[in-house]
Short mmCIF file of C-alpha atoms in Angstrom, two decimals:
data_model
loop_
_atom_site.label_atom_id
_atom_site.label_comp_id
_atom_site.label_asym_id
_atom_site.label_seq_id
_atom_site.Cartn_x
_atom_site.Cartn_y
_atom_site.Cartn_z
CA UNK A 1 224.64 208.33 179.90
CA UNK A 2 226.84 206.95 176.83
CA UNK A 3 227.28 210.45 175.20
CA UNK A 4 228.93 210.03 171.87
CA UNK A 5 232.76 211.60 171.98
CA UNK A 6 232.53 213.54 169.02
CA UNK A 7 229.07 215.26 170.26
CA UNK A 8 231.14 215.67 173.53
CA UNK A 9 233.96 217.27 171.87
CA UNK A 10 231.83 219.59 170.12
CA UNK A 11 229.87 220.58 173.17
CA UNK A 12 232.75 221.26 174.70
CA UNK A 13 233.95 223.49 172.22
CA UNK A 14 230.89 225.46 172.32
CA UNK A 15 230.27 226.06 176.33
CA UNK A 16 234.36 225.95 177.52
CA UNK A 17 234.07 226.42 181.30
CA UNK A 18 230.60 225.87 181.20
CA UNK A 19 230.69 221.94 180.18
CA UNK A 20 230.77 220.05 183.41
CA UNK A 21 227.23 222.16 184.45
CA UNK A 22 225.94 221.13 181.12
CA UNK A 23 227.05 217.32 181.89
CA UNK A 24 225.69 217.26 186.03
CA UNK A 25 222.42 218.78 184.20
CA UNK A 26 222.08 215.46 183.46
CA UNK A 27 221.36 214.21 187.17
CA UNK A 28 218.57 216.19 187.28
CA UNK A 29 214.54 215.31 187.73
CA UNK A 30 213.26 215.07 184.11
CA UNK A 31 210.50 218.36 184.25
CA UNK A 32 206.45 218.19 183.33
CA UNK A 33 204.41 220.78 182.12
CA UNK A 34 200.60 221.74 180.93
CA UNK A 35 199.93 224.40 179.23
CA UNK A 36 196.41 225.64 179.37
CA UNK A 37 194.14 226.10 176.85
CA UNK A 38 193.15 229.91 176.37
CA UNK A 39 190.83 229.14 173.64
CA UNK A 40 188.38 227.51 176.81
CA UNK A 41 189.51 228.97 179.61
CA UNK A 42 191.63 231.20 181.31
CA UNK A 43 195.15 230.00 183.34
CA UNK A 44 193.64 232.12 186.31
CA UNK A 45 189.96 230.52 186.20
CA UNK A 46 192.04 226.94 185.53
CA UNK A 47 194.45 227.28 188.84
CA UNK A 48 191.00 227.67 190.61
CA UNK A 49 189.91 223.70 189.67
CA UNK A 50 193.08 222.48 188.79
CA UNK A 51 193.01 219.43 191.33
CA UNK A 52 197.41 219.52 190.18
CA UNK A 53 200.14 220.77 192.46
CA UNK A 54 201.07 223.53 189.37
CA UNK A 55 204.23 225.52 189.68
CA UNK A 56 203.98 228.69 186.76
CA UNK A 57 206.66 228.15 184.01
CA UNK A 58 208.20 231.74 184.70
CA UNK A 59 208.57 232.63 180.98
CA UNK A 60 205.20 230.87 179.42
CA UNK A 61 201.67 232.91 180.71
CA UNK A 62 199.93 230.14 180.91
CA UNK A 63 202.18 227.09 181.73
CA UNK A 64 202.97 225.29 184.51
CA UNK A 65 204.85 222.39 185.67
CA UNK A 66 203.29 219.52 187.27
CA UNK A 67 204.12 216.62 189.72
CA UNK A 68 205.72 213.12 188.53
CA UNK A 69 203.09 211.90 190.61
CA UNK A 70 200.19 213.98 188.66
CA UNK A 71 198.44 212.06 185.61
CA UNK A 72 196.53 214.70 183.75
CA UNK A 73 196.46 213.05 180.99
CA UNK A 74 193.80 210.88 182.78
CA UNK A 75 191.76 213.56 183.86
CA UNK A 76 188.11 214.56 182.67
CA UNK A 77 189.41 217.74 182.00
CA UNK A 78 192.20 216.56 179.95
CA UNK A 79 189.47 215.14 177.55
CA UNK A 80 187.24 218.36 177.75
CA UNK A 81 190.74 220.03 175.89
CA UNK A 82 191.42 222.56 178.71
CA UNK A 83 195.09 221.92 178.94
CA UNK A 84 198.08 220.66 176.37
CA UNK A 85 200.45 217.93 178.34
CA UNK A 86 203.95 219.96 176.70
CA UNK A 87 208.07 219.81 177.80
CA UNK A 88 208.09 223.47 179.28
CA UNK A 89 210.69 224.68 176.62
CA UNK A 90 208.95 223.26 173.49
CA UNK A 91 205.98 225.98 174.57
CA UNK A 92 208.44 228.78 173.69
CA UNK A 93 208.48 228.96 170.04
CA UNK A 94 204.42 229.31 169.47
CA UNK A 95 204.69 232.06 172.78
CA UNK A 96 207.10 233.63 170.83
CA UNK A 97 205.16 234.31 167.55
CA UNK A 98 203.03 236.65 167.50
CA UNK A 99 199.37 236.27 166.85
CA UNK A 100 197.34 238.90 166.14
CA UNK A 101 193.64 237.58 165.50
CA UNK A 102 192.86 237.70 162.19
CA UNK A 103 195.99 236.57 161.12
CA UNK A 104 196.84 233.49 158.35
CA UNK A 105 198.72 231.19 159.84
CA UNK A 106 201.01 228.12 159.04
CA UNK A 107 202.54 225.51 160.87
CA UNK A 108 204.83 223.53 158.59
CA UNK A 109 205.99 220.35 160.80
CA UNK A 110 203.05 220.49 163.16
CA UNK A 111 202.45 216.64 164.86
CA UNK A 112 201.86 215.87 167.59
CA UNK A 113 200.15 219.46 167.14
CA UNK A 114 201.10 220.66 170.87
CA UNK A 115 202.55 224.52 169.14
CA UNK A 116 199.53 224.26 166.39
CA UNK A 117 197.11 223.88 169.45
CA UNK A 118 198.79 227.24 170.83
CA UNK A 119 198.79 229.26 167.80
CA UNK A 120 194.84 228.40 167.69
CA UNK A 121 194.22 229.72 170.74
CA UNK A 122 196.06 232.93 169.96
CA UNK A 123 193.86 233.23 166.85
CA UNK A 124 190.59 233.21 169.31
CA UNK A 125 188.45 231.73 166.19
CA UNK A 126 189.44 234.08 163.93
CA UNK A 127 191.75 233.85 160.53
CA UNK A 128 193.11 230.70 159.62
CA UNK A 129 195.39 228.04 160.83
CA UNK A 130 196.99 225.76 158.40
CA UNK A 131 198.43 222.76 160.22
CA UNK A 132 200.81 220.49 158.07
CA UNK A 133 202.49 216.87 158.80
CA UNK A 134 204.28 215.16 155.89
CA UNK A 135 203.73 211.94 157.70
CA UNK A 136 200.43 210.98 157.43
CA UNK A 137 200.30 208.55 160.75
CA UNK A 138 201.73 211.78 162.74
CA UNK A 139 199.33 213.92 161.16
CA UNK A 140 196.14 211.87 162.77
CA UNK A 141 197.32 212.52 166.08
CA UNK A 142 197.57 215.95 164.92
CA UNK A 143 193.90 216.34 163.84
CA UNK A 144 192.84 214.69 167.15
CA UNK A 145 194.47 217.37 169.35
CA UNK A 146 193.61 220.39 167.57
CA UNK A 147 189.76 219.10 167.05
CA UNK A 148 190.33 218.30 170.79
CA UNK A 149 191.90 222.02 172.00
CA UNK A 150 188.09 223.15 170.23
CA UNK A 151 190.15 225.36 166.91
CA UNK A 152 187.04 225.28 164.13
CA UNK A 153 189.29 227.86 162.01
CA UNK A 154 192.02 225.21 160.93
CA UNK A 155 193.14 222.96 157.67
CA UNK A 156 195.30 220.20 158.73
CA UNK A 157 197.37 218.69 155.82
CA UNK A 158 199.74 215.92 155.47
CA UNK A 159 201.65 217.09 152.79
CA UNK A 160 205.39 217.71 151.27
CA UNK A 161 206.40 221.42 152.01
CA UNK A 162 207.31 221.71 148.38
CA UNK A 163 204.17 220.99 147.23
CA UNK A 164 202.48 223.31 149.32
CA UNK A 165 204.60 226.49 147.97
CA UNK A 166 202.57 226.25 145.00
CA UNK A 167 199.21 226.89 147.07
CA UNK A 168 200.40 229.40 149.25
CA UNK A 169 203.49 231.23 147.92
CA UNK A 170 203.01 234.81 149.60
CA UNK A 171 200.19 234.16 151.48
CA UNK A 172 201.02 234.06 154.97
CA UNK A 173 200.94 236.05 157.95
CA UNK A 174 202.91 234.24 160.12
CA UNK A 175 204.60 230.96 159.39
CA UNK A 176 206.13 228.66 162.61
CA UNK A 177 209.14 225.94 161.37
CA UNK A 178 209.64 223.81 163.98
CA UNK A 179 212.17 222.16 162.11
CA UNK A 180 212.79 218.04 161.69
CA UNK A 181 216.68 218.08 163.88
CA UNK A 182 218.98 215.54 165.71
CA UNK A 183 217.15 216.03 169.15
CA UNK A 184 220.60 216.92 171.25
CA UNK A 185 218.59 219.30 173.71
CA UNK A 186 216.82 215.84 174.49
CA UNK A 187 218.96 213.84 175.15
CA UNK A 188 218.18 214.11 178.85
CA UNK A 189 215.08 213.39 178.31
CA UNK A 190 214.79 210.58 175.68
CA UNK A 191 218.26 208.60 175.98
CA UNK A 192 217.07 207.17 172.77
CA UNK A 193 217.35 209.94 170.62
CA UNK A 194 221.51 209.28 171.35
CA UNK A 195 221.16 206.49 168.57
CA UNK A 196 219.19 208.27 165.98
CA UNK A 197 222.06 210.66 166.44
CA UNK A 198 224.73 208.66 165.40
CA UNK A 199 223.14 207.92 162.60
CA UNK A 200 221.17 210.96 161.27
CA UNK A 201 223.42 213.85 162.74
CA UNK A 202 223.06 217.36 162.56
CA UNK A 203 224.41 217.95 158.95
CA UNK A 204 222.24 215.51 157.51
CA UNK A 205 219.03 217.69 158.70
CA UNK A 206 221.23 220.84 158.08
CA UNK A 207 220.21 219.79 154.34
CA UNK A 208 216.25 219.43 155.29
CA UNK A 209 216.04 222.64 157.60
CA UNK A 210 217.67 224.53 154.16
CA UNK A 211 214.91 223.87 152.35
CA UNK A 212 212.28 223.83 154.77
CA UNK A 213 213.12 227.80 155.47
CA UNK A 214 213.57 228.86 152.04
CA UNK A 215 209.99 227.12 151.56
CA UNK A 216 208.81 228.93 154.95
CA UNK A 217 210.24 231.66 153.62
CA UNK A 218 208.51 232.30 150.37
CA UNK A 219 205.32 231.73 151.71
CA UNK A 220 204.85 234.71 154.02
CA UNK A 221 203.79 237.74 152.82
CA UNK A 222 206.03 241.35 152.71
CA UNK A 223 205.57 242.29 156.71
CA UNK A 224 205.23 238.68 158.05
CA UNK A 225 207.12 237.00 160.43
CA UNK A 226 208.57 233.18 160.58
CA UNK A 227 209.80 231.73 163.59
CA UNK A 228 212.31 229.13 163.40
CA UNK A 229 212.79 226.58 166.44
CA UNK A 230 215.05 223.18 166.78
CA UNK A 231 215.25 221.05 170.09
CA UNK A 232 219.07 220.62 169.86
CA UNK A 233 222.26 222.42 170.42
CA UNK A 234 224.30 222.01 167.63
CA UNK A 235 225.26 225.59 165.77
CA UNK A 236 225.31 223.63 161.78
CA UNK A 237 221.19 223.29 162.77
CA UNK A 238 220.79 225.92 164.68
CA UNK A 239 223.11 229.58 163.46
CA UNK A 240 224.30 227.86 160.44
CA UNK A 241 220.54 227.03 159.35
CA UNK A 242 219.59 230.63 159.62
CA UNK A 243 223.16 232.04 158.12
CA UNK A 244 221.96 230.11 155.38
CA UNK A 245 218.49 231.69 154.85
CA UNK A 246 219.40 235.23 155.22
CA UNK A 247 222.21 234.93 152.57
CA UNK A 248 219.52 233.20 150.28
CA UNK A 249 216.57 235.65 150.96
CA UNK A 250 218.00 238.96 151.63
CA UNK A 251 214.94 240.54 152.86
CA UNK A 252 214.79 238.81 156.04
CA UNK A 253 215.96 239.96 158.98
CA UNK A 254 216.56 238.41 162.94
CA UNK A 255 214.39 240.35 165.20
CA UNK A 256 214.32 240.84 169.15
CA UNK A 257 212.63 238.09 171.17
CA UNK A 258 211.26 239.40 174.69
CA UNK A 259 214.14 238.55 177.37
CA UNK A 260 213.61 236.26 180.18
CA UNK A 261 216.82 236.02 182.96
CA UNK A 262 218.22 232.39 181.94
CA UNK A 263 217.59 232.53 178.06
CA UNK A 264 221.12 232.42 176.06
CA UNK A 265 221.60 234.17 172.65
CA UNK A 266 222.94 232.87 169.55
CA UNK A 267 226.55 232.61 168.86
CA UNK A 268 228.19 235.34 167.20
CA UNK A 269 231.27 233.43 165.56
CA UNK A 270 232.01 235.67 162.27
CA UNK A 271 231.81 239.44 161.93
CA UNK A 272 229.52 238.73 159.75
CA UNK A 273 227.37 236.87 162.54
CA UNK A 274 227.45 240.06 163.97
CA UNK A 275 226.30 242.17 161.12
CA UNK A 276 223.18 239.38 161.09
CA UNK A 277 222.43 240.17 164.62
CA UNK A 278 222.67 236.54 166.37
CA UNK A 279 222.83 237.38 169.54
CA UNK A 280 218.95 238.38 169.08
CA UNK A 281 218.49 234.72 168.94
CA UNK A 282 217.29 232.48 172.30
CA UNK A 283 218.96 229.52 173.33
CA UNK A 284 217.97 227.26 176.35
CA UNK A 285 219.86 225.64 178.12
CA UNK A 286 218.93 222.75 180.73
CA UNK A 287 221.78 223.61 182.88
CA UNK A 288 220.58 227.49 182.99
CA UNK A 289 216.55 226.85 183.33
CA UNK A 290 214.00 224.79 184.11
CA UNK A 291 213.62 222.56 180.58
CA UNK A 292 215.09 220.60 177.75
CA UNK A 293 217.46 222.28 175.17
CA UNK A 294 215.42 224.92 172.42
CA UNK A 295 216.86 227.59 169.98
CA UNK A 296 214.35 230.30 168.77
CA UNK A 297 214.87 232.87 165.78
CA UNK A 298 212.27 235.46 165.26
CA UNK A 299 212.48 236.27 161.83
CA UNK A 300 210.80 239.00 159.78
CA UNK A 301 210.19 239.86 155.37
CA UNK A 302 210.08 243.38 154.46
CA UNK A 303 208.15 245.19 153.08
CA UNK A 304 209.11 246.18 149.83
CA UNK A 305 208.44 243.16 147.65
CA UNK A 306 205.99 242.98 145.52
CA UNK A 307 202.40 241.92 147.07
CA UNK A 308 201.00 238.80 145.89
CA UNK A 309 197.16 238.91 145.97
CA UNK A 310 195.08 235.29 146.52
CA UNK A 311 191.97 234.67 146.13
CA UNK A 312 189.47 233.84 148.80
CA UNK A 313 187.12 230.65 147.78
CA UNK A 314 184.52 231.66 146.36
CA UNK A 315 181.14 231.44 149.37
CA UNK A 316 179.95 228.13 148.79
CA UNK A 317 175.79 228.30 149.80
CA UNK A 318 175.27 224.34 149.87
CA UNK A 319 171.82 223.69 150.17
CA UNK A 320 171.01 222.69 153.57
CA UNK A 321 169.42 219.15 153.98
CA UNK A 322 165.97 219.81 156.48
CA UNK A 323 168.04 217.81 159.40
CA UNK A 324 170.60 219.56 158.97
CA UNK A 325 168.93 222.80 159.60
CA UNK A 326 166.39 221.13 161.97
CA UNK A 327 169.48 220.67 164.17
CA UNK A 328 171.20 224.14 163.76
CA UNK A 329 167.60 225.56 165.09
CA UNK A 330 168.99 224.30 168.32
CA UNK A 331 172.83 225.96 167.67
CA UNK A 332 173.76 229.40 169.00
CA UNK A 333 177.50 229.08 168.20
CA UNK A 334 178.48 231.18 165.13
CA UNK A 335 178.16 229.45 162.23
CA UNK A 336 178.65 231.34 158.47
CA UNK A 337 176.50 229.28 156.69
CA UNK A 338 177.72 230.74 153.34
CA UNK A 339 180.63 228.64 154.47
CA UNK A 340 179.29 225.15 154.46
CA UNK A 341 179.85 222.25 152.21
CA UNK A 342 178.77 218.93 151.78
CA UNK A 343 181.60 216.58 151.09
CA UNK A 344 179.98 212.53 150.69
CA UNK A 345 177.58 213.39 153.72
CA UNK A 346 179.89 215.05 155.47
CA UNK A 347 179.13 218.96 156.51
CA UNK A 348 181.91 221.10 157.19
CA UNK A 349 182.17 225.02 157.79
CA UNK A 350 185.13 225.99 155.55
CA UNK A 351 187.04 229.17 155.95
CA UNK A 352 187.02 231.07 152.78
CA UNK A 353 190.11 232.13 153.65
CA UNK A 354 191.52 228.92 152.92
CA UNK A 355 191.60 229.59 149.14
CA UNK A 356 192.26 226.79 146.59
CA UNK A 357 193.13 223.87 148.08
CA UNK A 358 191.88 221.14 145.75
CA UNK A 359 194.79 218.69 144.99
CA UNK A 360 196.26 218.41 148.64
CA UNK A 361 195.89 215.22 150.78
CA UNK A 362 193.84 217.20 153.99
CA UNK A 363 192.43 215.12 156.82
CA UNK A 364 190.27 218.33 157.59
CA UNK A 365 189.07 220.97 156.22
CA UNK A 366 187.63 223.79 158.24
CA UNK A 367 185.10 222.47 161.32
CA UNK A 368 183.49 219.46 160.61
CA UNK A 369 179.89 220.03 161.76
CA UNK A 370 178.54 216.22 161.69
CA UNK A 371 177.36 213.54 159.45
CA UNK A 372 173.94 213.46 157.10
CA UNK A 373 172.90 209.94 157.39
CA UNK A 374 168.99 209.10 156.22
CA UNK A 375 167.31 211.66 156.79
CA UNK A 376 168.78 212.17 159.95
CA UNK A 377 172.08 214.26 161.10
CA UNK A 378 174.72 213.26 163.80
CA UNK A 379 176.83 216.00 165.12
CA UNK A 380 180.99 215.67 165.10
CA UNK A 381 183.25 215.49 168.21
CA UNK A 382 185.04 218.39 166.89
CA UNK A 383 181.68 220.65 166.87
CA UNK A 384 181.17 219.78 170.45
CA UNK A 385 184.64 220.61 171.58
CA UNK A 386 185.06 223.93 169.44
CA UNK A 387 181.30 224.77 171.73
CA UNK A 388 180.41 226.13 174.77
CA UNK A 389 178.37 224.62 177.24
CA UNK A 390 175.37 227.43 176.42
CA UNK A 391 176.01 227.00 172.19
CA UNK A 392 173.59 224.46 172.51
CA UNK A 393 170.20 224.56 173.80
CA UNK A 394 169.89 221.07 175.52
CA UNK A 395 172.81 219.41 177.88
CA UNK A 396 173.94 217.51 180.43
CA UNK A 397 176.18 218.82 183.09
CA UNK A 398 177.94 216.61 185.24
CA UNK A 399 180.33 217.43 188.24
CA UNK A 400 183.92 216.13 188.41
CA UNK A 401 183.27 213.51 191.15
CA UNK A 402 180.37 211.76 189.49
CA UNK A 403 180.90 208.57 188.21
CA UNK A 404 178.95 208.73 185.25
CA UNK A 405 181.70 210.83 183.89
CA UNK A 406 184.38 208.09 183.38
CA UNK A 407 181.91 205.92 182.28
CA UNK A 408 180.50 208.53 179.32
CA UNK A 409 184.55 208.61 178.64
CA UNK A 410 184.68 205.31 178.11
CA UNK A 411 181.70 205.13 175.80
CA UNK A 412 179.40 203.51 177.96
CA UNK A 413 175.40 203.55 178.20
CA UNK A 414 174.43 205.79 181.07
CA UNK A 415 171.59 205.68 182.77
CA UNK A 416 170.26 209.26 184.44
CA UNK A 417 167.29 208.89 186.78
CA UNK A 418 167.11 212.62 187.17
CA UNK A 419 167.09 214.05 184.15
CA UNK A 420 163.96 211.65 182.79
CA UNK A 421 161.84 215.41 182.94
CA UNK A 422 163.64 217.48 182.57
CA UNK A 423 165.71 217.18 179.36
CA UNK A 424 164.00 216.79 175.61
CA UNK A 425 164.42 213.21 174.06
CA UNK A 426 167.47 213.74 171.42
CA UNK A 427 170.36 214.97 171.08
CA UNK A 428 172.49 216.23 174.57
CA UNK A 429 176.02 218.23 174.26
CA UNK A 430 177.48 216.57 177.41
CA UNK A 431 179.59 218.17 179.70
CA UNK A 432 181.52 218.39 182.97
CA UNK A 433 181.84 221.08 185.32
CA UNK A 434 180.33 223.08 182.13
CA UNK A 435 182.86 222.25 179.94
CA UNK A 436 181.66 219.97 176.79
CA UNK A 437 182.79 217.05 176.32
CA UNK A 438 180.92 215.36 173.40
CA UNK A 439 177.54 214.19 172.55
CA UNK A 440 174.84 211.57 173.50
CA UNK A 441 170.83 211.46 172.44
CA UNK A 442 168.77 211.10 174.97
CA UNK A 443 165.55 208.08 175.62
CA UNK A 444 163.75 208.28 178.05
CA UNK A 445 166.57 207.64 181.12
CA UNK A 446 168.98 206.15 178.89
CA UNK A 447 171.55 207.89 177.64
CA UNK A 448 173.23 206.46 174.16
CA UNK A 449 176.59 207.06 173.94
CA UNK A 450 178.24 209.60 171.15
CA UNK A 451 181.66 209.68 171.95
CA UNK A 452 184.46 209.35 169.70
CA UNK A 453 185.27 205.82 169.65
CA UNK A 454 188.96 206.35 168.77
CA UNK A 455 189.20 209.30 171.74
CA UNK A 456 187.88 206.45 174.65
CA UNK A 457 189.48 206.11 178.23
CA UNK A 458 191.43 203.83 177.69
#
């Protein structure tokens, strides 16, 4: 690989003797990994379907790598959100935060959404996720995979950091920056990223992960905790980046991350490094453990700042067109219907949590239920995937092997003999091996197809 010599000269600097194993590291397999999804099942109950050859991720409860020769991302279960496709070490920064349920929380530079999609799942439906992407084509794939991991609690934006400090200054519980960085830790992986390098190197996002921390920063509460995460190796993004936040915010301070035997710590250069405790900092390297390069810093506000109190929206109590309610007759999963607005014909369940929030661009706000369309109502993907199987009162369950599954992914008409007397016309929440994956209604045999259009097998 055509490393560039001043990135090798720096390397070298920083590992000494331990240069040529970073360099043969190089040689190695490039690693896969899936990491399931907690918020719909359990990575003991998923190793006893999985039809993968899984090997546990020793430091990550519930991931695993898989084969070269696996596809899950063409797998029925892949589409009924039960696993996130993820590079092993990019799972360690949302395992590292804690969750507690409950808890506000705020991913800053979420797309493709793979740590957002783990942070919901430690919130178990409860609190508030606020999922951000300034770029607005990244944030669409990050709405798809959070609405497909099942999270109803969530806000995803697609907005500038620094406009969002103005919504939310003090209001977090937990805020996760996985910071915009040259890529060096994957290199191995993406040969690509080698170019972008020599052209955007690590002092010009030094400048962007500056602000993006004091931003992070002044939006958690007294007590909170911010975790800060870069996939490269270079100490101006990764010790310099912090140095610079806790001379800037004073009330922050590095705290201990859980030890695994292969993570590094952070380099201790200065006394002062010292003082600022940097070794409590993770590094990973690729020639030390199974994955790409990471840093992690755990970082937590004190206490003894002044509290700054928000507002909850107010409860909204839309009045609830007759379909509308006509269809929740046949809903058992929770729904607050203090909760619900009507946006244009659209019904979502909005966390009053979420506060203010008028004035940002949002492609979602809280679970969107479904669709009022003349005098009828159509039921959202995302509803069905934030269900269970038994949240609705009418569905087909299909096994793995059955054909009719692929074709149902692929939006197809399906025809089910079977079923002619034993399911209601309407509305079915469709599912495999009792997992949901979307809708259909229900004619007779015939079975019209619901599914996203934009989430087909392709």
């Amino acid at each position: 690989m055509n490393l560039p010599e001043k990135y090798l000269t720096t390397m070298k600097d920083m590992l000494g003797n331990e240069f040529d194993e970073y360099l043969e590291s190089f040689n190695d397999n490039r690693l896969y990994g899936l990491r399931v999804n907690t918020l719909k099942i359990s990575a003991t109950d998923f190793l006893k379907i999985s039809p993968f050859r899984l090997k546990p991720i020793p430091w990550i409860e519930n991931g695993f790598y898989f084969s070269e020769n696996d596809k899950p991302a063409k797998h029925p279960f892949y589409f009924a959100g039960l696993y996130y496709i993820q590079e092993p070490s990019a799972m360690t920064p949302a395992n590292v935060l804690p969750i507690n349920e409950g808890d506000k929380v705020f991913d800053m530079c979420a797309a493709p959404g793979g740590k957002s999609t783990q942070l919901g799942a430690k919130l178990n439906r409860t609190g508030l996720l606020i999922t951000n992407d300034i770029s607005n084509t990244r944030a669409k794939a990050l709405l798809k995979n959070v609405e497909l991991a099942g999270i109803p609690n969530l806000m995803v934006l697609s907005e500038d950091p620094k406009k969002l400090i103005h919504y939310y200054n003090g209001f977090f519980d937990k805020v996760l920056i996985d910071a915009p960085c040259s890529g060096e830790g994957m290199f191995r992986k993406d040969s690509k990223l080698i170019k972008s390098w020599e052209s955007n190197g690590p002092e010009f996002y030094h400048e962007i992960q500056k602000e993006l921390l004091l931003i992070g920063a002044d939006m958690l509460k007294p007590g909170g905790m911010m975790l800060y995460s870069t996939c490269t190796f270079s100490k101006v993004e990764d010790e310099q980046s912090i140095r610079y936040l806790l001379n800037n915010r004073p009330e922050f301070s590095i705290i201990d991350i859980k030890d695994y035997s292969g993570f590094s710590h952070g380099y201790e250069d200065t006394v002062e490094d010292t003082k600022m405790n940097f070794s409590k900092m993770v590094r990973i390297w690729p020639y030390k453990m199974s994955g790409e390069g990471h840093f992690v810093a755990l970082l937590q506000k004190s206490v003894d700042r002044e509290l700054i109190n928000h507002l909850d929206s107010p409860a909204l109590k839309a009045k609830l067109p007759a379909e509308l309610i006509q269809f929740m007759e046949a809903v058992t999963y929770p729904i607050n219907k203090d909760e619900i607005e009507i946006i244009d014909d659209h019904v979502y369940v909005i966390p009053k949590l979420a506060g203010n929030h008028k004035g940002l661009r949002m492609l979602r706000s809280g679970l969107l239920l479904g669709i009022c369309k003349k005098n009828r109502f159509e039921p959202s993907q995302a509803l069905a995937m934030a269900m269970k199987m038994d949240d609705y009162a009418s569905s087909i369950n299909m096994t793995i092997s059955d054909p009719n599954v692929i074709k149902y992914l692929k939006g197809e008409t399906i025809e089910i003999e079977e079923i002619k007397t034993a399911k209601p016309a309407g509305w079915q929440l469709i599912c495999v091996d009792n997992f949901p994956l979307g809708w259909g209604k229900l004619s007779g045999t015939t079975l019209k197809n619901k599914y996203c259009a934009s989430w087909r097998w392709m």
